[in-house]
XYZ file of C-alpha atoms in Angstrom:
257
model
C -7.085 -8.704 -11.396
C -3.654 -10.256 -11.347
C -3.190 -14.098 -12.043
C -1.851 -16.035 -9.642
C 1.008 -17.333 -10.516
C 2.845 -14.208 -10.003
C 1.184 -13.696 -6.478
C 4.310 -14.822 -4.564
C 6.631 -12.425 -6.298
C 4.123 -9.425 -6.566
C 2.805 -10.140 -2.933
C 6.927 -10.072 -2.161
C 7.645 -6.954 -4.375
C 4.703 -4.851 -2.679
C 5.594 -5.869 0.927
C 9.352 -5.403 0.427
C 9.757 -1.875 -2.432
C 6.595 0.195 -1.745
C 8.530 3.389 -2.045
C 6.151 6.040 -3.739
C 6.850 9.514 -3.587
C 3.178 10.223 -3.454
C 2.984 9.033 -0.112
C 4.939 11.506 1.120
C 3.098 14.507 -0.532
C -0.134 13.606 0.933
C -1.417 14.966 4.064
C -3.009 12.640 5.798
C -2.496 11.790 9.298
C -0.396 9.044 10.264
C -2.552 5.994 11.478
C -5.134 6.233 8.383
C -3.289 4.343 5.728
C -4.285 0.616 4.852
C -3.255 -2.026 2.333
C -6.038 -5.045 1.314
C -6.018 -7.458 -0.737
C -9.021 -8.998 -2.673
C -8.789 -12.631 -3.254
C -10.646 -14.785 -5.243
C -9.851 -18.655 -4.236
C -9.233 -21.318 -7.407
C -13.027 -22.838 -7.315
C -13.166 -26.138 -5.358
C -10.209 -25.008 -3.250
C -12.043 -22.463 -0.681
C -11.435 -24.855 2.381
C -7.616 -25.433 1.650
C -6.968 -21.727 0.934
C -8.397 -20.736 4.368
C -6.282 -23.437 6.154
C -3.266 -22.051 3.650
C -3.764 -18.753 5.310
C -4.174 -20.301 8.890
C -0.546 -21.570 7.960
C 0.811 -18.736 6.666
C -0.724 -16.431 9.821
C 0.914 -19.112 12.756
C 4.487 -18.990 10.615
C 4.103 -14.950 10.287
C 3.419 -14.582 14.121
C 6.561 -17.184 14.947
C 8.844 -15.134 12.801
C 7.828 -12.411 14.718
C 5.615 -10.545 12.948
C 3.776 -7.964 14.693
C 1.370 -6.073 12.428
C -2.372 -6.594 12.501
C -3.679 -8.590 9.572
C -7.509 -9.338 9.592
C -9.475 -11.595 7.266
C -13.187 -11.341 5.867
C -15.307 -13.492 4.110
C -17.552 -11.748 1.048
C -20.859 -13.644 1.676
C -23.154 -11.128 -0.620
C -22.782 -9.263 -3.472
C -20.749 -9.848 -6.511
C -17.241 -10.906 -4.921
C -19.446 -13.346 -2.950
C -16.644 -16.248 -2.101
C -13.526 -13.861 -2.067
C -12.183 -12.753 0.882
C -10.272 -9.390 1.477
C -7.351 -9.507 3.672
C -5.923 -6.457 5.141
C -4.105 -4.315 7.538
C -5.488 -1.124 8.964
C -4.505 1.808 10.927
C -0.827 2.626 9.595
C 1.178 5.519 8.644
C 2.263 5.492 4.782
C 5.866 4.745 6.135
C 5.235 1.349 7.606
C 5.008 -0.239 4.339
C 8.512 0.689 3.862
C 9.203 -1.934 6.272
C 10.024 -5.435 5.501
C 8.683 -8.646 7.315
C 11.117 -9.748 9.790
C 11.886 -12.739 7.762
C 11.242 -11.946 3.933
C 12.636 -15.180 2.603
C 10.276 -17.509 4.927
C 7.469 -14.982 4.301
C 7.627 -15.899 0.333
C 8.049 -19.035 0.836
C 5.252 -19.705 3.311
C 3.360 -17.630 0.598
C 4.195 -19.820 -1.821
C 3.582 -22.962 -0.301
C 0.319 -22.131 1.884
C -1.499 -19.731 -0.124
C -0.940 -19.217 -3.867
C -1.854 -23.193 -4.751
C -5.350 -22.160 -4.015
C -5.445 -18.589 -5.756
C -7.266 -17.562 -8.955
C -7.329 -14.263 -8.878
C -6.247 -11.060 -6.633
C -6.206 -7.221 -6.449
C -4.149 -5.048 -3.860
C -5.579 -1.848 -3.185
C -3.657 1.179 -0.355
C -6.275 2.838 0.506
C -7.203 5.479 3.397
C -9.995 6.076 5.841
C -10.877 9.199 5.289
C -11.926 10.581 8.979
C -12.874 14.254 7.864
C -15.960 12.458 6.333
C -16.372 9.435 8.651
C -16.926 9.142 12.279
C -15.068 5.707 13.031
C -13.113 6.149 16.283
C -9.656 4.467 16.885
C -10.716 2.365 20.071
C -14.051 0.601 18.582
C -13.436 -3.298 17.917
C -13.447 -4.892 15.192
C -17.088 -6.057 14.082
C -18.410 -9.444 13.552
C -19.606 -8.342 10.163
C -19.406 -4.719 7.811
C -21.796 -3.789 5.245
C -20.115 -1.718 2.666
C -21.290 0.635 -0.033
C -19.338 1.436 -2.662
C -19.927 4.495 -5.084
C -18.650 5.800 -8.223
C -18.577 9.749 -8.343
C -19.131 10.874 -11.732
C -16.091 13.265 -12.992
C -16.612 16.700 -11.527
C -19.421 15.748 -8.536
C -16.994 14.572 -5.912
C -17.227 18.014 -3.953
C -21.038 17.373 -3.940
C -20.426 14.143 -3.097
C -18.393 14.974 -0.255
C -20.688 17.882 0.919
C -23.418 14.980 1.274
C -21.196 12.627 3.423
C -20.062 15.569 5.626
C -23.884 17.035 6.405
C -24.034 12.895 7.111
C -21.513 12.941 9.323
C -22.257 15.737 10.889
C -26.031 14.476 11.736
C -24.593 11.128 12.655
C -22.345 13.279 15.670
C -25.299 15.563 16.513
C -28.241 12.771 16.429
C -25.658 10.204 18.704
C -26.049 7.858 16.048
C -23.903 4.997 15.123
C -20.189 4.659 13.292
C -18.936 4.421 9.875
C -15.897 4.528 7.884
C -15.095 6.252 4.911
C -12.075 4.553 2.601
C -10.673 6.394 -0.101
C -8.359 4.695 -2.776
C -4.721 5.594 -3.230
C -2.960 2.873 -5.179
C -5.256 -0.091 -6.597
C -9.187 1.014 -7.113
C -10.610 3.631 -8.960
C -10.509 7.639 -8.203
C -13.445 8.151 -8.288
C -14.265 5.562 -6.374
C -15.509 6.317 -2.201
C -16.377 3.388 0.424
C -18.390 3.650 2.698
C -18.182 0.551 5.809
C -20.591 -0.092 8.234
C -20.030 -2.226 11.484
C -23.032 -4.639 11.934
C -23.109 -7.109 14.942
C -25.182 -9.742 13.030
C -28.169 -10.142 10.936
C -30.457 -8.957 13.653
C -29.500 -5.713 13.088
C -31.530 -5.922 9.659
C -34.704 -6.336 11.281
C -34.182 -3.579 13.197
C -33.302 -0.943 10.680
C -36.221 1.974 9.194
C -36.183 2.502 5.659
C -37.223 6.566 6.532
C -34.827 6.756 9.341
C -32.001 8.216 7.187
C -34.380 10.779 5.626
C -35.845 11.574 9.123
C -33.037 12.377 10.731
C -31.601 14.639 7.978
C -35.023 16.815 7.992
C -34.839 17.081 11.521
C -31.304 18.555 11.431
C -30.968 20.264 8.027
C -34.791 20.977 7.311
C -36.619 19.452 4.149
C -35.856 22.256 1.670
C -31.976 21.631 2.414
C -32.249 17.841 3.079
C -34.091 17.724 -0.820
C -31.579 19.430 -2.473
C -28.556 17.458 -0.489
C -30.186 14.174 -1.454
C -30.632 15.517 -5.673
C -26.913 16.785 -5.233
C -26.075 13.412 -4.204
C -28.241 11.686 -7.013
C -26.584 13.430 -9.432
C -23.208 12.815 -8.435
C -23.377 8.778 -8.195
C -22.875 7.052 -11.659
C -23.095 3.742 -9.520
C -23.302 2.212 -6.698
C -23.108 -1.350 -5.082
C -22.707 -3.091 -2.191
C -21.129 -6.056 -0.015
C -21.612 -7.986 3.069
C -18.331 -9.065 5.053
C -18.014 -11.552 8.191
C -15.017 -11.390 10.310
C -12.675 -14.518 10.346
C -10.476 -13.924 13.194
C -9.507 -17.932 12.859
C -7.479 -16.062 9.524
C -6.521 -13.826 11.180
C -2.749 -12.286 13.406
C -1.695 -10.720 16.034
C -5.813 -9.315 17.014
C -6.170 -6.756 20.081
C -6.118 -8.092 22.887
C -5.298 -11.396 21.494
């Protein structure tokens, strides 16, 4: 991760020159492109950074700023305390554009936010929606549980076989939504997220270990489902996972806000 003293003028450089000629050799479909940014505040200073990017959000919106940004809080697993601050749902092209007011963006930057920064990471990544089944009109979540894997060199087609027979029995069975984020700048390549919506811890209590397995016999029968679920084995060199809560007090410019 990048030290923070050179947040302002990275955070500037990546909002204002993002110009890569990959982006305009990939085929993806405009609306699936996101940029986030993993922060991890100066210990001591949690409470001041979130007011920082309170500040920094109000003087955004009354420069005019118009994009989406949303804020979560990592309350479990090993970036517990960071928070990941992002925008969603773009074509590649918008982050061509500047902010309507560069020089007050740095400087609100600068004044409300790095103070209080140890450590960051921007990632562009992209939601992947041949593999998830996320739909464009569902609201944001009060929390998202996401798993992230590492695909050993060589297994992601397995991989990806695995998350489409998922998909596919999520869309047949009526089941619930999830995303699938890919990394494009930032990250690791071989490196696939998987984020699920969950409306609160409730939802834990209410979840069957087998249900997964269940549902996958039912659909694929247990022959196939057993040698999905050993393709998928060996294709994972690791795996971990994070719990995120919604901050919409950090947040700008919300639907239906």
């Amino acid at each position: 991760m990048k030290r923070a003293q050179h947040f302002a003028g990275l955070t500037a450089l990546a909002t204002l020159l993002i110009a890569v000629p990959a982006f305009a050799q990939m085929a993806q479909p405009a609306g699936d492109a996101a940029m986030v940014v993993w922060v991890d505040p100066l210990p001591g200073h949690g409470s001041a950074f979130e007011e920082g990017v309170r500040q920094h959000m109000s003087n955004m919106m009354e420069a005019g700023e118009t994009q989406t940004w949303v804020s979560f809080e990592v309350i479990a697993g090993d970036r517990t305390g960071q928070y990941v601050v992002g925008t969603f749902n773009h074509a590649w092209a918008d982050f061509d554009q500047p902010p309507p007011n560069p020089a007050m963006a740095g400087e609100s930057m600068a004044d409300n936010i790095v103070p209080h920064v140890e450590d960051f990471e921007i990632q562009y990544i992209w939601r992947d929606t041949n593999l998830g089944t996320w739909a464009p009109d569902e609201p944001i979540a009060p929390m998202y549980q996401l798993i992230q894997f590492d695909v050993k060199p060589g297994h992601m087609p397995g991989f990806e076989t695995f998350v489409s027979k998922i998909k596919n029995a999520f869309e047949t069975m009526g089941e619930g939504s999830y995303s699938v984020f890919r990394p494009v700048l930032g990250g690791q390549g071989g490196q696939v997220t998987i984020s699920v919506p969950r409306q609160g811890f409730a939802e834990f209590a209410q979840d069957d270990p087998q249900f997964f397995e269940n549902m996958m016999r039912e659909l694929y029968g247990v022959a196939e489902t057993r040698l999905l679920m050993e393709t998928m084995d060996a294709a994972i060199a690791s795996e971990r996972s994070y719990l995120l809560v919604f901050r919409p007090d950090m947040s700008m410019n919300l639907p239906d806000s």
